[in-house]
């Protein structure tokens, strides 16, 4: 095969094959006398649904297939994982499948790891053993299913089961190489360069570079929101459930359209823009956090004023609007898909529910207006104004480590809730 020229793939194959030799029941799904690579795509099994059941003592994973397959499952420590190697399977699972765990399983990833071979990796909440694993033939109107049953054990029992594996360090190398799994349908599988199938969350700290945003008492919005966004990134990355992409991670000017483009190019599942507003003196002393979604009619005058102010960022940063690429400049708000709006609004409500438990909110905390940065037609997007730098109390919060940590925690909780709900909705539709 041509890709043998690629050292990474060759090394990957060598590791995989060596690991395979350790366990005699491995098959990569080829018919006798046939190399796995020559199996036509149409011969690959199709996985149509995956689900979890059980609790923190016993958890079962079920994968619906269109035909029975062979498999091999093993556990790994530090972090605790269970890896299931299967022949190449076409995963036709709902977006977000595996991002939300249950019982012993925190989350799972799946995809192609080499020509002819797919893998499912379960991230465990703690040590667990594979109590049973089997493939059921189609019966009683049910499709063929792969079933993995996990049982809670203590660490010493877990380590003993690992000792039964001949070369755990080799297994770990294989699993690590497969840790980043391929996107379903990827044409050129590369063990080491495979894509990450976790949902992408884009965090967008407003302003940057020449565009300072609002300023008060020597604090620039661009710096406040960058610090906050980086803390949110760290919190989300710790969970391991999402791939987090920043529109900027330093003091750089990024045009609004570019921020939208980043979200779209990354096929983001969620876009969260972070700002901190200020009110002109004559407009009183509003306070608290506000969550904005996109709409063609501003929900009130303040929302309209704010959207205008935020949309001026490009002018401040020296972007010539007439040179904006048409794919973004031409996007009319009307084109935003209804589903995207629904998800944006749902996330905004979840954010409010989480944030109001720990953060002072504006008296009308959910608003909408024509923010350019929220205009990706296919990415649920919200803009959070953390507070008013023009308000003394809010400014004190904005620069407080404790306040930031609490607020970051609430937003991360809302993101978890959002993806849990999306998965549940997708599951119910099947
Ligand atoms: Zn701003």
Tab-separated table of C-alpha atoms and ligand atoms in Angstrom:
chain	number	residue	atom	x	y	z
A	1	UNK	CA	0.000	0.000	0.000
A	2	UNK	CA	1.215	3.450	-0.891
A	3	UNK	CA	0.983	4.862	2.624
A	4	UNK	CA	3.640	2.422	3.810
A	5	UNK	CA	6.048	5.119	2.673
A	6	UNK	CA	4.773	7.176	5.566
A	7	UNK	CA	6.871	6.416	8.628
A	8	UNK	CA	4.068	7.344	10.986
A	9	UNK	CA	1.645	4.923	9.433
A	10	UNK	CA	4.297	2.243	9.200
A	11	UNK	CA	5.168	2.657	12.848
A	12	UNK	CA	1.479	2.706	13.689
A	13	UNK	CA	0.860	-0.498	11.745
A	14	UNK	CA	3.861	-2.133	13.355
A	15	UNK	CA	2.592	-1.241	16.805
A	16	UNK	CA	-0.927	-2.267	15.993
A	17	UNK	CA	0.127	-5.564	14.443
A	18	UNK	CA	2.489	-6.321	17.298
A	19	UNK	CA	-0.317	-5.635	19.733
A	20	UNK	CA	-2.625	-7.768	17.656
A	21	UNK	CA	-0.259	-10.718	17.923
A	22	UNK	CA	-0.604	-10.603	21.677
A	23	UNK	CA	-4.187	-11.602	21.404
A	24	UNK	CA	-5.175	-14.434	19.154
A	25	UNK	CA	-8.798	-13.473	18.657
A	26	UNK	CA	-8.034	-10.355	16.664
A	27	UNK	CA	-9.426	-10.002	13.221
A	28	UNK	CA	-9.478	-6.921	11.081
A	29	UNK	CA	-12.498	-8.155	9.256
A	30	UNK	CA	-10.917	-9.510	6.087
A	31	UNK	CA	-12.224	-12.597	4.391
A	32	UNK	CA	-9.779	-15.551	4.449
A	33	UNK	CA	-6.876	-14.982	2.101
A	34	UNK	CA	-7.752	-11.352	1.636
A	35	UNK	CA	-5.793	-8.425	2.961
A	36	UNK	CA	-7.848	-6.141	5.146
A	37	UNK	CA	-6.951	-3.199	2.911
A	38	UNK	CA	-8.649	-4.726	-0.074
A	39	UNK	CA	-12.013	-4.934	1.649
A	40	UNK	CA	-14.266	-2.611	-0.292
A	41	UNK	CA	-15.822	0.284	1.568
A	42	UNK	CA	-19.276	-1.170	1.037
A	43	UNK	CA	-18.211	-4.301	2.929
A	44	UNK	CA	-17.548	-2.340	6.093
A	45	UNK	CA	-20.023	-2.767	8.867
A	46	UNK	CA	-22.141	0.294	9.628
A	47	UNK	CA	-22.658	1.440	13.209
A	48	UNK	CA	-26.001	3.237	13.433
A	49	UNK	CA	-26.459	3.881	17.140
A	50	UNK	CA	-24.455	3.797	20.364
A	51	UNK	CA	-25.835	4.037	23.863
A	52	UNK	CA	-24.897	3.660	27.509
A	53	UNK	CA	-26.905	2.136	30.318
A	54	UNK	CA	-26.363	1.326	33.978
A	55	UNK	CA	-24.791	3.164	36.885
A	56	UNK	CA	-21.474	3.840	38.599
A	57	UNK	CA	-21.087	0.154	39.577
A	58	UNK	CA	-22.022	-1.488	36.285
A	59	UNK	CA	-22.163	0.265	32.944
A	60	UNK	CA	-23.090	-1.222	29.604
A	61	UNK	CA	-22.171	0.079	26.153
A	62	UNK	CA	-24.206	-1.077	23.155
A	63	UNK	CA	-23.320	-0.421	19.520
A	64	UNK	CA	-25.960	-1.213	16.880
A	65	UNK	CA	-24.468	-2.656	13.689
A	66	UNK	CA	-25.718	-3.954	10.374
A	67	UNK	CA	-23.685	-7.150	10.692
A	68	UNK	CA	-21.729	-9.013	13.341
A	69	UNK	CA	-18.036	-8.103	13.690
A	70	UNK	CA	-15.072	-9.454	15.596
A	71	UNK	CA	-13.481	-7.301	18.241
A	72	UNK	CA	-10.901	-7.167	20.970
A	73	UNK	CA	-11.260	-5.149	24.181
A	74	UNK	CA	-8.647	-4.287	26.793
A	75	UNK	CA	-8.180	-1.854	29.662
A	76	UNK	CA	-5.439	0.719	30.284
A	77	UNK	CA	-4.427	2.632	33.401
A	78	UNK	CA	-3.441	6.236	34.089
A	79	UNK	CA	-5.760	7.511	32.847
A	80	UNK	CA	-8.224	4.628	33.141
A	81	UNK	CA	-9.471	3.639	29.714
A	82	UNK	CA	-11.005	0.723	27.875
A	83	UNK	CA	-10.043	0.294	24.239
A	84	UNK	CA	-12.069	-1.756	21.763
A	85	UNK	CA	-10.407	-2.614	18.461
A	86	UNK	CA	-12.737	-3.564	15.636
A	87	UNK	CA	-12.541	-3.947	11.875
A	88	UNK	CA	-13.069	-0.749	9.909
A	89	UNK	CA	-16.579	0.417	10.695
A	90	UNK	CA	-18.523	3.308	9.187
A	91	UNK	CA	-19.805	5.246	12.163
A	92	UNK	CA	-23.116	6.857	11.284
A	93	UNK	CA	-23.799	8.126	14.783
A	94	UNK	CA	-25.541	11.319	15.819
A	95	UNK	CA	-23.242	14.321	16.225
A	96	UNK	CA	-21.969	14.576	19.765
A	97	UNK	CA	-22.276	10.839	20.433
A	98	UNK	CA	-19.802	9.911	23.152
A	99	UNK	CA	-19.386	13.394	24.574
A	100	UNK	CA	-21.647	12.657	27.502
A	101	UNK	CA	-20.883	9.699	29.718
A	102	UNK	CA	-22.823	7.599	32.142
A	103	UNK	CA	-21.818	5.562	35.173
A	104	UNK	CA	-18.254	4.293	34.787
A	105	UNK	CA	-17.848	5.883	31.363
A	106	UNK	CA	-17.007	9.598	31.311
A	107	UNK	CA	-17.007	9.845	27.527
A	108	UNK	CA	-16.002	7.852	24.481
A	109	UNK	CA	-14.345	8.503	21.141
A	110	UNK	CA	-14.428	6.437	17.992
A	111	UNK	CA	-13.030	6.410	14.507
A	112	UNK	CA	-10.628	4.941	12.015
A	113	UNK	CA	-7.091	4.351	13.303
A	114	UNK	CA	-5.567	2.512	10.344
A	115	UNK	CA	-6.662	1.052	7.010
A	116	UNK	CA	-9.100	-1.689	7.895
A	117	UNK	CA	-9.155	-0.911	11.612
A	118	UNK	CA	-11.415	1.253	13.761
A	119	UNK	CA	-11.277	1.824	17.469
A	120	UNK	CA	-13.518	2.931	20.316
A	121	UNK	CA	-11.788	4.451	23.360
A	122	UNK	CA	-13.739	4.852	26.601
A	123	UNK	CA	-12.498	7.336	29.176
A	124	UNK	CA	-13.409	5.880	32.561
A	125	UNK	CA	-14.440	7.635	35.736
A	126	UNK	CA	-12.292	5.173	37.730
A	127	UNK	CA	-10.867	1.661	37.628
A	128	UNK	CA	-13.208	-0.859	36.010
A	129	UNK	CA	-12.939	-4.316	34.510
A	130	UNK	CA	-14.505	-5.667	31.366
A	131	UNK	CA	-17.006	-8.017	33.000
A	132	UNK	CA	-18.422	-9.265	29.708
A	133	UNK	CA	-18.024	-8.400	26.063
A	134	UNK	CA	-19.797	-10.045	23.157
A	135	UNK	CA	-21.444	-9.563	19.780
A	136	UNK	CA	-25.101	-10.548	19.436
A	137	UNK	CA	-26.460	-11.698	16.099
A	138	UNK	CA	-29.629	-10.013	14.861
A	139	UNK	CA	-32.593	-11.407	16.755
A	140	UNK	CA	-36.170	-10.469	17.674
A	141	UNK	CA	-36.169	-7.449	15.412
A	142	UNK	CA	-32.949	-6.129	16.995
A	143	UNK	CA	-29.897	-5.484	14.828
A	144	UNK	CA	-26.519	-7.145	15.503
A	145	UNK	CA	-24.967	-5.479	18.541
A	146	UNK	CA	-21.567	-5.123	20.144
A	147	UNK	CA	-21.950	-5.105	23.924
A	148	UNK	CA	-19.265	-4.167	26.457
A	149	UNK	CA	-20.152	-4.508	30.130
A	150	UNK	CA	-17.942	-2.783	32.676
A	151	UNK	CA	-17.851	-3.370	36.397
A	152	UNK	CA	-16.337	-1.175	39.074
A	153	UNK	CA	-13.197	-2.634	40.730
A	154	UNK	CA	-10.597	-1.171	43.043
A	155	UNK	CA	-7.234	-0.087	41.708
A	156	UNK	CA	-5.322	-3.183	42.823
A	157	UNK	CA	-7.837	-5.486	41.121
A	158	UNK	CA	-7.612	-3.307	38.039
A	159	UNK	CA	-3.812	-3.496	37.968
A	160	UNK	CA	-4.028	-7.303	38.283
A	161	UNK	CA	-6.196	-7.524	35.185
A	162	UNK	CA	-3.650	-5.377	33.366
A	163	UNK	CA	-0.826	-7.695	34.428
A	164	UNK	CA	-2.592	-10.400	32.459
A	165	UNK	CA	-1.842	-8.408	29.337
A	166	UNK	CA	1.555	-9.412	28.028
A	167	UNK	CA	2.953	-5.987	27.170
A	168	UNK	CA	0.853	-3.207	28.636
A	169	UNK	CA	3.359	-0.525	27.670
A	170	UNK	CA	2.946	-1.501	24.032
A	171	UNK	CA	-0.833	-1.388	24.386
A	172	UNK	CA	-0.543	2.083	25.824
A	173	UNK	CA	1.522	3.231	22.864
A	174	UNK	CA	-1.088	1.894	20.478
A	175	UNK	CA	-3.958	3.433	22.387
A	176	UNK	CA	-2.208	6.780	22.614
A	177	UNK	CA	-1.641	6.787	18.892
A	178	UNK	CA	-5.325	6.113	18.478
A	179	UNK	CA	-6.310	8.616	21.137
A	180	UNK	CA	-6.995	11.168	18.499
A	181	UNK	CA	-9.372	9.289	16.304
A	182	UNK	CA	-10.358	9.941	12.753
A	183	UNK	CA	-13.442	11.724	11.579
A	184	UNK	CA	-15.886	9.238	10.126
A	185	UNK	CA	-15.453	8.873	6.403
A	186	UNK	CA	-11.918	10.250	6.362
A	187	UNK	CA	-10.354	9.096	3.122
A	188	UNK	CA	-6.702	8.830	4.096
A	189	UNK	CA	-6.386	7.274	7.509
A	190	UNK	CA	-3.171	8.143	9.282
A	191	UNK	CA	-2.648	6.684	12.663
A	192	UNK	CA	-0.742	9.641	14.030
A	193	UNK	CA	-2.437	12.534	12.270
A	194	UNK	CA	-6.018	11.427	12.700
A	195	UNK	CA	-8.549	14.123	13.520
A	196	UNK	CA	-10.220	14.620	16.870
A	197	UNK	CA	-13.916	13.731	16.927
A	198	UNK	CA	-14.849	15.700	20.061
A	199	UNK	CA	-17.237	18.627	19.626
A	200	UNK	CA	-15.465	21.921	18.971
A	201	UNK	CA	-16.168	24.871	21.235
A	202	UNK	CA	-14.864	28.202	19.943
A	203	UNK	CA	-14.148	30.840	22.584
A	204	UNK	CA	-13.946	34.364	21.257
A	205	UNK	CA	-12.395	37.027	23.490
A	206	UNK	CA	-13.639	40.327	22.039
A	207	UNK	CA	-11.425	43.078	20.600
A	208	UNK	CA	-7.610	42.904	20.742
A	209	UNK	CA	-4.653	44.740	19.232
A	210	UNK	CA	-5.504	48.292	18.207
A	211	UNK	CA	-9.091	47.718	19.311
A	212	UNK	CA	-9.114	48.075	23.106
A	213	UNK	CA	-12.863	47.703	23.549
A	214	UNK	CA	-14.343	49.671	26.412
A	215	UNK	CA	-12.040	51.187	29.009
A	216	UNK	CA	-12.468	52.285	32.579
A	217	UNK	CA	-10.162	52.935	35.530
A	218	UNK	CA	-7.191	51.808	33.496
A	219	UNK	CA	-8.712	48.436	32.655
A	220	UNK	CA	-9.117	47.542	28.984
A	221	UNK	CA	-11.958	45.282	27.935
A	222	UNK	CA	-9.615	43.458	25.548
A	223	UNK	CA	-7.363	42.362	28.428
A	224	UNK	CA	-10.170	41.515	30.860
A	225	UNK	CA	-11.970	39.329	28.354
A	226	UNK	CA	-8.764	37.619	27.181
A	227	UNK	CA	-7.888	36.622	30.741
A	228	UNK	CA	-11.409	35.357	31.269
A	229	UNK	CA	-11.491	33.435	27.962
A	230	UNK	CA	-8.161	31.726	28.683
A	231	UNK	CA	-9.454	30.636	32.103
A	232	UNK	CA	-12.606	29.255	30.437
A	233	UNK	CA	-10.476	27.428	27.873
A	234	UNK	CA	-8.396	25.808	30.630
A	235	UNK	CA	-11.517	24.750	32.521
A	236	UNK	CA	-13.080	23.160	29.422
A	237	UNK	CA	-9.871	21.444	28.339
A	238	UNK	CA	-9.565	19.864	31.769
A	239	UNK	CA	-12.854	18.084	31.158
A	240	UNK	CA	-11.383	16.488	28.033
A	241	UNK	CA	-14.790	16.401	26.371
A	242	UNK	CA	-14.314	19.249	23.951
A	243	UNK	CA	-11.751	20.525	21.523
A	244	UNK	CA	-11.409	24.177	22.413
A	245	UNK	CA	-10.402	26.690	19.757
A	246	UNK	CA	-9.604	30.331	20.581
A	247	UNK	CA	-10.199	33.087	18.021
A	248	UNK	CA	-7.272	34.843	19.719
A	249	UNK	CA	-5.056	33.822	22.622
A	250	UNK	CA	-2.970	36.989	22.759
A	251	UNK	CA	-3.335	40.719	22.153
A	252	UNK	CA	-4.016	40.430	18.416
A	253	UNK	CA	-6.648	42.194	16.370
A	254	UNK	CA	-8.999	39.711	14.639
A	255	UNK	CA	-11.710	41.070	12.304
A	256	UNK	CA	-15.258	40.056	13.201
A	257	UNK	CA	-15.726	38.106	9.977
A	258	UNK	CA	-12.547	36.166	10.678
A	259	UNK	CA	-13.920	35.125	14.073
A	260	UNK	CA	-17.049	33.809	12.376
A	261	UNK	CA	-14.921	32.082	9.744
A	262	UNK	CA	-12.834	30.336	12.397
A	263	UNK	CA	-15.996	28.879	13.925
A	264	UNK	CA	-17.312	27.721	10.560
A	265	UNK	CA	-13.993	26.282	9.338
A	266	UNK	CA	-13.654	24.300	12.542
A	267	UNK	CA	-17.227	22.995	12.195
A	268	UNK	CA	-17.752	24.337	15.684
A	269	UNK	CA	-20.660	23.039	17.745
A	270	UNK	CA	-20.741	26.185	19.858
A	271	UNK	CA	-19.359	29.723	19.651
A	272	UNK	CA	-19.048	31.823	22.803
A	273	UNK	CA	-17.970	35.447	22.468
A	274	UNK	CA	-16.793	37.162	25.658
A	275	UNK	CA	-17.127	40.932	26.216
A	276	UNK	CA	-17.446	43.463	29.009
A	277	UNK	CA	-19.604	46.465	28.277
A	278	UNK	CA	-19.563	50.081	29.457
A	279	UNK	CA	-22.408	52.566	29.556
A	280	UNK	CA	-22.025	56.227	28.685
A	281	UNK	CA	-22.397	58.276	31.897
A	282	UNK	CA	-25.727	59.811	30.891
A	283	UNK	CA	-27.313	56.366	30.501
A	284	UNK	CA	-27.291	55.603	34.201
A	285	UNK	CA	-25.470	52.861	36.040
A	286	UNK	CA	-26.581	49.458	34.795
A	287	UNK	CA	-24.874	46.419	36.238
A	288	UNK	CA	-24.616	42.670	35.920
A	289	UNK	CA	-23.988	40.139	33.172
A	290	UNK	CA	-26.088	39.926	29.997
A	291	UNK	CA	-26.349	37.130	27.423
A	292	UNK	CA	-26.968	38.104	23.813
A	293	UNK	CA	-28.158	36.098	20.841
A	294	UNK	CA	-28.536	37.176	17.225
A	295	UNK	CA	-31.695	38.754	15.925
A	296	UNK	CA	-32.558	41.143	13.139
A	297	UNK	CA	-34.533	43.344	15.529
A	298	UNK	CA	-32.783	44.390	18.718
A	299	UNK	CA	-34.708	43.431	21.840
A	300	UNK	CA	-34.314	46.954	23.242
A	301	UNK	CA	-32.412	50.205	22.726
A	302	UNK	CA	-29.509	49.177	24.894
A	303	UNK	CA	-29.041	45.954	22.930
A	304	UNK	CA	-29.112	47.919	19.685
A	305	UNK	CA	-26.562	50.436	20.952
A	306	UNK	CA	-24.302	47.655	22.155
A	307	UNK	CA	-24.439	45.711	18.872
A	308	UNK	CA	-23.566	48.929	17.022
A	309	UNK	CA	-20.641	49.533	19.348
A	310	UNK	CA	-19.350	45.973	19.055
A	311	UNK	CA	-19.774	45.951	15.282
A	312	UNK	CA	-17.493	48.991	15.060
A	313	UNK	CA	-14.539	46.815	16.079
A	314	UNK	CA	-13.527	46.294	12.459
A	315	UNK	CA	-13.411	50.026	11.788
A	316	UNK	CA	-11.211	50.548	14.848
A	317	UNK	CA	-8.941	47.710	13.773
A	318	UNK	CA	-8.584	49.195	10.301
A	319	UNK	CA	-10.522	46.551	8.370
A	320	UNK	CA	-11.978	47.829	5.127
A	321	UNK	CA	-15.482	46.398	5.180
A	322	UNK	CA	-15.852	46.517	1.414
A	323	UNK	CA	-13.050	43.970	1.190
A	324	UNK	CA	-14.798	41.466	3.396
A	325	UNK	CA	-15.093	38.095	1.681
A	326	UNK	CA	-18.587	37.705	0.320
A	327	UNK	CA	-19.300	34.392	2.034
A	328	UNK	CA	-19.527	36.159	5.330
A	329	UNK	CA	-20.482	39.701	4.314
A	330	UNK	CA	-23.439	38.391	2.329
A	331	UNK	CA	-24.841	36.297	5.093
A	332	UNK	CA	-28.179	37.838	5.865
A	333	UNK	CA	-29.535	37.296	9.299
A	334	UNK	CA	-32.617	35.764	7.679
A	335	UNK	CA	-30.480	32.952	6.357
A	336	UNK	CA	-29.466	31.806	9.784
A	337	UNK	CA	-30.968	28.410	10.027
A	338	UNK	CA	-33.866	28.016	12.360
A	339	UNK	CA	-32.157	25.128	14.080
A	340	UNK	CA	-29.072	27.202	14.812
A	341	UNK	CA	-31.265	29.897	16.325
A	342	UNK	CA	-33.093	27.360	18.422
A	343	UNK	CA	-29.832	25.964	19.753
A	344	UNK	CA	-28.401	29.450	20.365
A	345	UNK	CA	-31.475	30.442	22.341
A	346	UNK	CA	-31.500	27.193	24.257
A	347	UNK	CA	-27.847	27.645	25.195
A	348	UNK	CA	-28.513	31.261	26.224
A	349	UNK	CA	-31.256	30.082	28.594
A	350	UNK	CA	-29.010	27.363	30.018
A	351	UNK	CA	-26.264	29.941	30.533
A	352	UNK	CA	-28.635	32.228	32.371
A	353	UNK	CA	-29.848	29.390	34.596
A	354	UNK	CA	-26.268	28.466	35.545
A	355	UNK	CA	-24.850	31.977	35.783
A	356	UNK	CA	-27.607	33.419	37.949
A	357	UNK	CA	-26.715	30.962	40.711
A	358	UNK	CA	-23.225	32.459	41.075
A	359	UNK	CA	-23.059	35.800	39.276
A	360	UNK	CA	-24.956	39.066	39.468
A	361	UNK	CA	-27.047	39.309	36.288
A	362	UNK	CA	-28.456	42.353	34.516
A	363	UNK	CA	-32.135	43.008	35.343
A	364	UNK	CA	-33.004	41.850	31.797
A	365	UNK	CA	-30.285	39.231	31.286
A	366	UNK	CA	-31.405	37.729	27.937
A	367	UNK	CA	-31.287	40.075	24.971
A	368	UNK	CA	-30.789	39.966	21.238
A	369	UNK	CA	-29.466	42.240	18.514
A	370	UNK	CA	-27.620	42.189	15.196
A	371	UNK	CA	-24.101	41.294	16.337
A	372	UNK	CA	-21.872	40.527	13.356
A	373	UNK	CA	-19.830	38.074	15.343
A	374	UNK	CA	-22.900	35.888	15.969
A	375	UNK	CA	-23.785	35.484	12.295
A	376	UNK	CA	-22.463	32.023	11.475
A	377	UNK	CA	-25.596	30.409	10.013
A	378	UNK	CA	-24.608	26.937	11.150
A	379	UNK	CA	-22.935	27.459	14.534
A	380	UNK	CA	-25.004	28.125	17.669
A	381	UNK	CA	-23.541	31.387	18.964
A	382	UNK	CA	-23.934	33.613	21.992
A	383	UNK	CA	-22.196	36.734	23.217
A	384	UNK	CA	-21.716	37.202	26.943
A	385	UNK	CA	-21.268	40.671	28.371
A	386	UNK	CA	-19.685	39.773	31.693
A	387	UNK	CA	-20.569	43.086	33.277
A	388	UNK	CA	-20.119	46.823	32.948
A	389	UNK	CA	-16.623	48.175	33.341
A	390	UNK	CA	-18.370	51.542	33.890
A	391	UNK	CA	-19.965	50.187	37.080
A	392	UNK	CA	-17.686	50.173	40.112
A	393	UNK	CA	-19.096	46.943	41.558
A	394	UNK	CA	-18.939	45.095	38.243
A	395	UNK	CA	-15.388	46.261	37.595
A	396	UNK	CA	-14.317	44.949	40.987
A	397	UNK	CA	-15.790	41.562	40.020
A	398	UNK	CA	-14.206	41.585	36.597
A	399	UNK	CA	-10.713	41.885	38.048
A	400	UNK	CA	-11.332	39.435	40.906
A	401	UNK	CA	-9.831	35.953	40.656
A	402	UNK	CA	-12.600	34.457	42.784
A	403	UNK	CA	-15.392	35.978	40.721
A	404	UNK	CA	-13.722	34.840	37.520
A	405	UNK	CA	-13.338	31.287	38.744
A	406	UNK	CA	-17.016	31.090	39.785
A	407	UNK	CA	-18.237	32.570	36.518
A	408	UNK	CA	-16.001	30.322	34.410
A	409	UNK	CA	-17.397	27.368	36.388
A	410	UNK	CA	-20.992	28.385	35.642
A	411	UNK	CA	-20.348	28.815	31.934
A	412	UNK	CA	-18.558	25.447	31.760
A	413	UNK	CA	-21.557	23.850	33.527
A	414	UNK	CA	-23.917	25.397	31.006
A	415	UNK	CA	-21.780	24.066	28.143
A	416	UNK	CA	-21.954	20.562	29.650
A	417	UNK	CA	-25.714	20.873	30.021
A	418	UNK	CA	-26.039	22.090	26.430
A	419	UNK	CA	-24.175	19.113	24.981
A	420	UNK	CA	-25.952	16.663	27.291
A	421	UNK	CA	-29.297	17.978	26.058
A	422	UNK	CA	-28.215	17.868	22.402
A	423	UNK	CA	-27.167	14.253	22.783
A	424	UNK	CA	-30.393	13.341	24.553
A	425	UNK	CA	-32.407	14.994	21.782
A	426	UNK	CA	-30.407	13.173	19.110
A	427	UNK	CA	-30.882	9.872	20.961
A	428	UNK	CA	-34.622	10.364	21.291
A	429	UNK	CA	-34.947	10.902	17.556
A	430	UNK	CA	-33.588	7.424	16.799
B	1	LIG	ZN1	-16.888	44.339	23.547
